[in-house]
């Protein structure tokens, strides 16, 4: 039996589309591409919704030379905190000049494969508590910790000791999830992966293959499906994108295996199907994705909501997807932009209005770095 399970895990890893397949060689410089491989629902634009067709303009390159950037957390003054997955460090990037200042390292980070220092978030009460949250891989698990950020201390020494609020999230060489974000309810949400062990996604007692919801102290929240659990939804393969729309609906992007990547509308207590279903299966008891993509066209990581649309950064697909929304459904077919121009795309961050930050991911050992990689680009979108 052990041999059979091991073989299954190896087969899964071989078919993994976690972003994490080798990126196509070279960059084409194309600025957009048709979304023929997407099967998002069609429909007419709402008079008050976004246009069916959008646009993306690269305004500037804010900074470059970042190493394995992953999580990004905006500060109140507009500056960005950026996590280096493989170096285990957090760097502050000035939103005007692009100047990089390392604020510190996160002790206990054990990088390897798709693991390391992943998602970042700042406390909803950051102005008073100065807490920075991080999701990271250790020798034994994935965990979430918070650290005091003291700007008065010398550069490189501004992070306090980690206070672990949640431990025991399964780790693996693949599928560690890692995105964290505070929601409109000021609770902390985390997307996790099933580490290549498909059974974890359907095991409600495991924290793997889930979206988690917790207090800033890491405790279960009133209104979770089970009162004593931080598990919010399950049946996920590898969630790396979380975002809320203007009506406070939660959206999540996750990697498929060989066929379909997904954008899901998340509801508490719902089962999103993995490994019983990949993409739209129409099976009772499972929630189908709102939109799906061939894995070669997406392999999605971070997502953001801006100008009435979800914007989805794609790794293997090397493009930025736009999904215009009419309430809880796409109002038109998704569009892709920047295809092949900047390589693998890891994180997209809303700044307000039509402005986004877009982070490339060519130095994560899966890309083909060119001079200046990795970069943060300023976008103007609609």
Coordinates of C-alpha atoms in Angstrom, one line a residue:
X1 CA 0.0 0.0 0.0
X2 CA 2.8 2.4 0.9
X3 CA 4.4 1.8 -2.5
X4 CA 1.1 2.5 -4.3
X5 CA 0.6 5.8 -2.4
X6 CA 4.2 6.9 -3.1
X7 CA 3.7 6.2 -6.8
X8 CA 0.5 8.3 -6.8
X9 CA 2.3 11.2 -5.2
X10 CA 5.1 11.0 -7.8
X11 CA 2.6 10.9 -10.6
X12 CA 0.9 14.0 -9.2
X13 CA 4.1 15.8 -8.9
X14 CA 5.0 14.9 -12.5
X15 CA 1.7 16.3 -13.7
X16 CA 1.9 19.4 -11.5
X17 CA 1.0 22.7 -13.1
X18 CA 1.8 24.7 -9.9
X19 CA 3.5 27.4 -11.6
X20 CA 5.9 25.6 -11.4
X21 CA 6.4 23.9 -14.6
X22 CA 9.4 25.3 -16.6
X23 CA 8.4 28.6 -18.2
X24 CA 8.5 28.9 -22.0
X25 CA 11.8 30.1 -23.3
X26 CA 12.1 33.7 -24.3
X27 CA 9.6 36.6 -24.1
X28 CA 7.5 37.5 -27.1
X29 CA 6.7 41.1 -26.2
X30 CA 3.0 40.5 -27.0
X31 CA 0.7 42.8 -25.1
X32 CA -2.5 40.8 -25.2
X33 CA -3.9 37.5 -26.4
X34 CA -7.4 36.1 -27.0
X35 CA -8.9 34.1 -24.2
X36 CA -10.1 31.2 -26.3
X37 CA -9.0 28.6 -23.8
X38 CA -11.0 30.1 -21.0
X39 CA -14.6 29.0 -20.4
X40 CA -15.8 31.8 -18.2
X41 CA -19.5 32.6 -18.6
X42 CA -20.5 35.2 -21.2
X43 CA -23.1 38.0 -20.8
X44 CA -23.9 41.6 -21.5
X45 CA -22.2 44.4 -19.6
X46 CA -24.1 45.9 -16.7
X47 CA -24.8 49.6 -17.1
X48 CA -22.9 50.2 -13.8
X49 CA -20.4 47.4 -14.3
X50 CA -17.0 47.3 -15.9
X51 CA -16.6 47.3 -19.7
X52 CA -16.6 43.9 -21.5
X53 CA -13.2 44.8 -22.9
X54 CA -10.5 46.2 -20.7
X55 CA -7.0 47.6 -21.1
X56 CA -3.6 47.4 -19.3
X57 CA -0.9 50.1 -19.6
X58 CA 2.5 49.5 -18.0
X59 CA 3.2 53.0 -16.6
X60 CA 6.7 52.4 -15.1
X61 CA 9.0 49.9 -13.5
X62 CA 9.1 50.8 -9.8
X63 CA 12.1 48.6 -8.9
X64 CA 14.1 45.7 -10.1
X65 CA 16.7 43.2 -9.0
X66 CA 14.4 41.5 -6.4
X67 CA 15.3 37.9 -5.6
X68 CA 12.4 35.3 -5.6
X69 CA 9.7 37.9 -4.6
X70 CA 6.5 36.3 -3.4
X71 CA 4.2 38.1 -0.9
X72 CA 3.6 41.8 -1.0
X73 CA 1.9 44.0 1.7
X74 CA 1.2 47.6 1.1
X75 CA 1.7 50.1 3.9
X76 CA -0.5 53.1 4.6
X77 CA 2.0 55.5 3.0
X78 CA 2.0 53.5 -0.2
X79 CA 5.3 51.8 0.3
X80 CA 5.5 48.0 -0.2
X81 CA 6.8 45.2 2.0
X82 CA 8.1 42.4 -0.2
X83 CA 9.0 38.9 0.9
X84 CA 11.9 36.9 -0.7
X85 CA 10.8 33.3 -0.7
X86 CA 14.3 31.8 -0.9
X87 CA 16.2 34.4 1.1
X88 CA 13.7 34.6 4.0
X89 CA 13.9 38.4 4.1
X90 CA 11.5 41.2 4.0
X91 CA 12.3 44.4 2.0
X92 CA 10.6 47.7 2.0
X93 CA 10.2 49.3 -1.4
X94 CA 9.6 53.1 -1.6
X95 CA 6.5 53.6 -3.7
X96 CA 8.0 56.8 -5.3
X97 CA 11.7 56.1 -5.8
X98 CA 11.7 52.3 -5.8
X99 CA 14.5 52.3 -3.3
X100 CA 14.9 49.0 -1.5
X101 CA 15.6 48.8 2.2
X102 CA 15.9 45.4 3.9
X103 CA 14.0 45.5 7.2
X104 CA 14.9 42.1 8.5
X105 CA 14.9 38.3 8.2
X106 CA 12.3 35.9 9.4
X107 CA 14.0 33.2 11.6
X108 CA 13.0 29.6 11.0
X109 CA 12.3 29.9 7.3
X110 CA 13.3 26.7 5.5
X111 CA 13.2 27.3 1.7
X112 CA 13.0 24.5 -0.7
X113 CA 11.0 23.6 -3.8
X114 CA 7.9 25.8 -3.6
X115 CA 8.3 26.5 0.1
X116 CA 10.0 29.4 1.9
X117 CA 8.8 32.9 3.0
X118 CA 5.5 33.2 1.2
X119 CA 2.6 35.5 1.9
X120 CA 2.7 38.8 3.8
X121 CA 0.0 41.0 5.4
X122 CA -0.1 43.9 7.7
X123 CA -2.5 44.2 10.7
X124 CA -5.7 46.1 10.2
X125 CA -4.6 48.0 13.3
X126 CA -1.0 48.5 12.0
X127 CA -1.0 52.2 12.9
X128 CA -1.2 51.2 16.5
X129 CA 0.2 47.7 16.8
X130 CA 2.8 47.7 14.0
X131 CA 2.4 44.0 13.3
X132 CA 3.5 42.3 10.1
X133 CA 2.1 38.8 9.4
X134 CA 4.0 36.2 7.4
X135 CA 3.2 32.7 6.1
X136 CA 6.3 30.5 5.8
X137 CA 7.7 27.0 5.5
X138 CA 9.8 25.6 8.4
X139 CA 11.6 22.3 8.7
X140 CA 8.4 20.7 10.0
X141 CA 5.4 22.6 8.7
X142 CA 4.0 25.8 7.2
X143 CA 2.9 28.3 9.8
X144 CA 1.7 31.9 10.2
X145 CA 3.5 34.3 12.6
X146 CA 3.4 38.0 13.3
X147 CA 6.3 40.3 14.0
X148 CA 6.7 43.8 15.4
X149 CA 8.0 46.2 12.7
X150 CA 10.0 49.0 14.4
X151 CA 11.1 51.6 11.9
X152 CA 13.2 53.4 14.5
X153 CA 15.7 50.5 14.5
X154 CA 18.6 50.2 12.0
X155 CA 17.9 48.8 8.6
X156 CA 18.0 45.0 8.7
X157 CA 17.1 44.9 12.4
X158 CA 13.6 46.2 12.3
X159 CA 11.6 43.0 12.7
X160 CA 10.9 41.6 16.2
X161 CA 10.9 37.9 17.1
X162 CA 8.1 35.9 15.4
X163 CA 5.0 35.2 17.4
X164 CA 3.5 32.1 15.9
X165 CA -0.3 32.3 15.7
X166 CA -1.0 29.1 13.7
X167 CA 1.2 26.1 13.1
X168 CA 0.8 22.6 11.7
X169 CA -0.2 23.5 8.1
X170 CA 1.2 20.6 6.1
X171 CA 4.4 21.3 4.1
X172 CA 5.8 19.7 1.0
X173 CA 8.2 20.3 -1.9
X174 CA 5.1 21.4 -3.9
X175 CA 1.7 22.9 -3.1
X176 CA 2.4 24.9 0.0
X177 CA -0.3 27.6 -0.8
X178 CA 0.9 30.6 1.1
X179 CA -1.3 33.6 0.4
X180 CA -2.6 35.5 3.4
X181 CA -4.8 38.6 3.6
X182 CA -7.0 40.4 6.0
X183 CA -10.6 40.5 4.9
X184 CA -13.3 43.3 5.2
X185 CA -14.2 41.7 8.5
X186 CA -10.7 42.3 9.7
X187 CA -10.1 38.5 10.1
X188 CA -7.1 36.8 8.6
X189 CA -7.5 34.4 5.7
X190 CA -5.0 32.0 4.4
X191 CA -4.8 29.8 1.2
X192 CA -3.1 26.4 1.7
X193 CA -2.0 23.6 -0.5
X194 CA -2.3 19.8 -0.2
X195 CA 1.4 19.2 -0.6
X196 CA 0.9 16.7 -3.3
X197 CA -1.1 14.4 -1.0
X198 CA -4.6 14.7 -2.6
X199 CA -6.4 13.1 0.4
X200 CA -5.7 16.2 2.6
X201 CA -8.0 18.4 0.5
X202 CA -11.1 16.3 1.5
X203 CA -9.9 15.8 5.1
X204 CA -11.6 18.4 7.2
X205 CA -9.2 17.8 10.1
X206 CA -6.2 18.7 8.0
X207 CA -5.2 22.3 7.3
X208 CA -3.9 21.3 3.9
X209 CA -5.9 22.1 0.7
X210 CA -8.1 24.7 2.5
X211 CA -8.9 28.3 2.9
X212 CA -8.6 29.2 6.5
X213 CA -10.2 32.1 8.5
X214 CA -9.0 33.1 11.9
X215 CA -8.8 36.0 14.3
X216 CA -5.6 38.1 14.3
X217 CA -4.5 35.9 17.2
X218 CA -5.0 32.7 15.1
X219 CA -8.2 31.5 16.7
X220 CA -11.3 30.2 15.0
X221 CA -13.8 32.8 14.2
X222 CA -17.5 32.9 15.0
X223 CA -19.3 32.0 11.8
X224 CA -16.8 29.5 10.6
X225 CA -18.4 26.2 9.4
X226 CA -17.2 24.5 12.6
X227 CA -16.8 26.5 15.8
X228 CA -13.5 25.0 16.9
X229 CA -11.8 25.0 13.5
X230 CA -10.1 27.7 11.3
X231 CA -11.2 25.8 8.2
X232 CA -13.4 28.0 6.1
X233 CA -13.6 26.0 2.8
X234 CA -12.0 22.8 1.5
X235 CA -11.5 20.6 -1.5
X236 CA -8.7 22.9 -2.8
X237 CA -5.5 21.8 -4.5
X238 CA -3.2 24.8 -4.1
X239 CA -4.6 28.3 -3.3
X240 CA -2.3 31.2 -4.0
X241 CA -4.7 34.0 -4.8
X242 CA -7.2 35.8 -2.4
X243 CA -9.2 38.9 -3.1
X244 CA -12.5 40.6 -2.1
X245 CA -14.7 42.5 -4.5
X246 CA -16.7 45.7 -3.8
X247 CA -19.5 43.7 -2.3
X248 CA -17.1 41.9 0.0
X249 CA -17.3 38.5 -1.8
X250 CA -14.2 36.4 -1.5
X251 CA -12.5 35.1 -4.6
X252 CA -9.7 32.6 -4.8
X253 CA -7.4 31.3 -7.6
X254 CA -5.9 27.8 -7.5
X255 CA -3.8 25.6 -9.6
X256 CA -5.2 22.6 -11.4
X257 CA -3.2 19.5 -12.2
X258 CA -3.1 18.7 -15.9
X259 CA -6.4 20.3 -17.2
X260 CA -8.0 23.2 -15.5
X261 CA -6.9 26.1 -13.3
X262 CA -9.7 27.8 -11.4
X263 CA -11.2 31.0 -10.2
X264 CA -13.6 30.3 -7.4
X265 CA -16.2 32.3 -5.5
X266 CA -15.7 31.2 -1.9
X267 CA -18.5 30.5 0.5
X268 CA -18.1 29.1 4.0
X269 CA -18.5 25.4 4.4
X270 CA -18.4 24.6 0.7
X271 CA -16.4 21.9 -0.9
X272 CA -14.5 22.9 -4.1
X273 CA -14.0 19.4 -5.3
X274 CA -10.3 18.4 -5.4
X275 CA -9.4 15.7 -6.1
X276 CA -12.8 14.4 -7.1
X277 CA -13.3 17.2 -9.6
X278 CA -10.8 19.4 -11.6
X279 CA -12.6 22.4 -13.2
X280 CA -16.3 22.4 -13.9
X281 CA -17.6 18.9 -13.2
X282 CA -21.2 19.6 -12.3
X283 CA -21.1 17.0 -9.5
X284 CA -23.5 17.3 -6.6
X285 CA -21.9 18.3 -3.4
X286 CA -19.1 20.2 -5.1
X287 CA -18.9 23.9 -6.1
X288 CA -17.8 24.5 -9.7
X289 CA -15.4 27.3 -10.5
X290 CA -16.7 30.6 -11.9
X291 CA -14.0 30.5 -14.6
X292 CA -11.3 28.0 -15.7
X293 CA -8.2 28.0 -17.8
X294 CA -6.0 25.4 -19.4
X295 CA -3.0 25.1 -17.2
X296 CA -0.5 26.2 -19.9
X297 CA -2.4 29.5 -20.1
X298 CA -2.5 30.3 -16.4
X299 CA -1.1 28.5 -13.4
X300 CA -2.4 31.4 -11.3
X301 CA -0.8 32.9 -8.2
X302 CA -1.9 36.3 -6.8
X303 CA -5.2 38.0 -7.7
X304 CA -6.5 41.5 -7.0
X305 CA -9.8 43.3 -7.5
X306 CA -9.8 46.7 -9.3
X307 CA -12.1 48.6 -11.6
X308 CA -14.9 46.0 -11.4
X309 CA -12.7 43.1 -12.4
X310 CA -10.5 40.4 -10.9
X311 CA -6.9 40.6 -12.1
X312 CA -5.0 37.3 -12.0
X313 CA -1.2 36.9 -12.3
X314 CA -0.1 33.7 -14.1
X315 CA 3.1 31.9 -13.8
X316 CA 3.4 29.3 -16.5
X317 CA 1.0 31.3 -18.6
X318 CA 3.2 34.4 -18.3
X319 CA 0.3 36.8 -18.6
X320 CA -2.2 38.9 -16.6
X321 CA -5.8 37.8 -16.9
X322 CA -8.8 40.2 -16.5
X323 CA -12.1 38.7 -15.4
X324 CA -14.8 41.5 -15.6
X325 CA -17.6 40.8 -13.1
X326 CA -21.3 41.3 -13.1
X327 CA -22.0 40.6 -9.5
X328 CA -21.0 37.0 -8.7
X329 CA -20.4 36.0 -12.4
X330 CA -18.2 37.1 -15.3
X331 CA -19.9 39.5 -17.6
X332 CA -17.7 38.6 -20.5
X333 CA -14.9 36.2 -21.5
X334 CA -11.7 36.7 -19.6
X335 CA -9.0 38.7 -21.4
X336 CA -5.2 38.2 -21.2
X337 CA -2.6 41.0 -21.3
X338 CA 1.2 41.3 -21.3
X339 CA 1.6 37.7 -22.6
X340 CA 5.2 36.7 -22.6
X341 CA 6.5 40.2 -22.2
X342 CA 7.7 40.0 -18.5
X343 CA 7.9 36.3 -17.9
X344 CA 6.3 34.6 -15.0
X345 CA 3.9 36.8 -12.9
X346 CA 3.5 36.1 -9.2
X347 CA 1.6 38.8 -7.3
X348 CA -0.7 41.6 -8.2
X349 CA -1.7 44.2 -5.7
X350 CA -4.4 46.9 -5.8
X351 CA -3.4 50.4 -4.9
X352 CA -6.7 52.1 -5.3
X353 CA -8.6 53.3 -8.4
X354 CA -7.1 52.0 -11.6
X355 CA -3.6 51.4 -10.3
X356 CA -2.0 48.0 -9.7
X357 CA 1.4 46.7 -8.7
X358 CA 2.5 43.6 -10.6
X359 CA 5.4 41.5 -9.4
X360 CA 7.4 39.2 -11.7
X361 CA 8.7 35.8 -10.7
X362 CA 11.6 34.8 -13.0
X363 CA 14.2 34.2 -10.2
X364 CA 12.2 31.4 -8.5
X365 CA 14.2 28.6 -10.2
X366 CA 11.4 28.0 -12.7
X367 CA 11.9 31.0 -14.9
X368 CA 14.5 32.3 -17.3
X369 CA 15.9 35.5 -15.6
X370 CA 16.9 38.4 -17.8
X371 CA 18.8 41.5 -16.6
X372 CA 16.8 43.4 -14.0
X373 CA 14.6 40.5 -12.9
X374 CA 12.7 40.4 -10.7
X375 CA 10.7 43.6 -11.1
X376 CA 7.7 45.5 -9.7
X377 CA 5.7 47.2 -12.5
X378 CA 3.1 49.9 -12.1
X379 CA 0.0 49.3 -14.1
X380 CA -3.0 51.4 -15.1
X381 CA -6.0 49.3 -15.9
X382 CA -9.6 49.4 -16.8

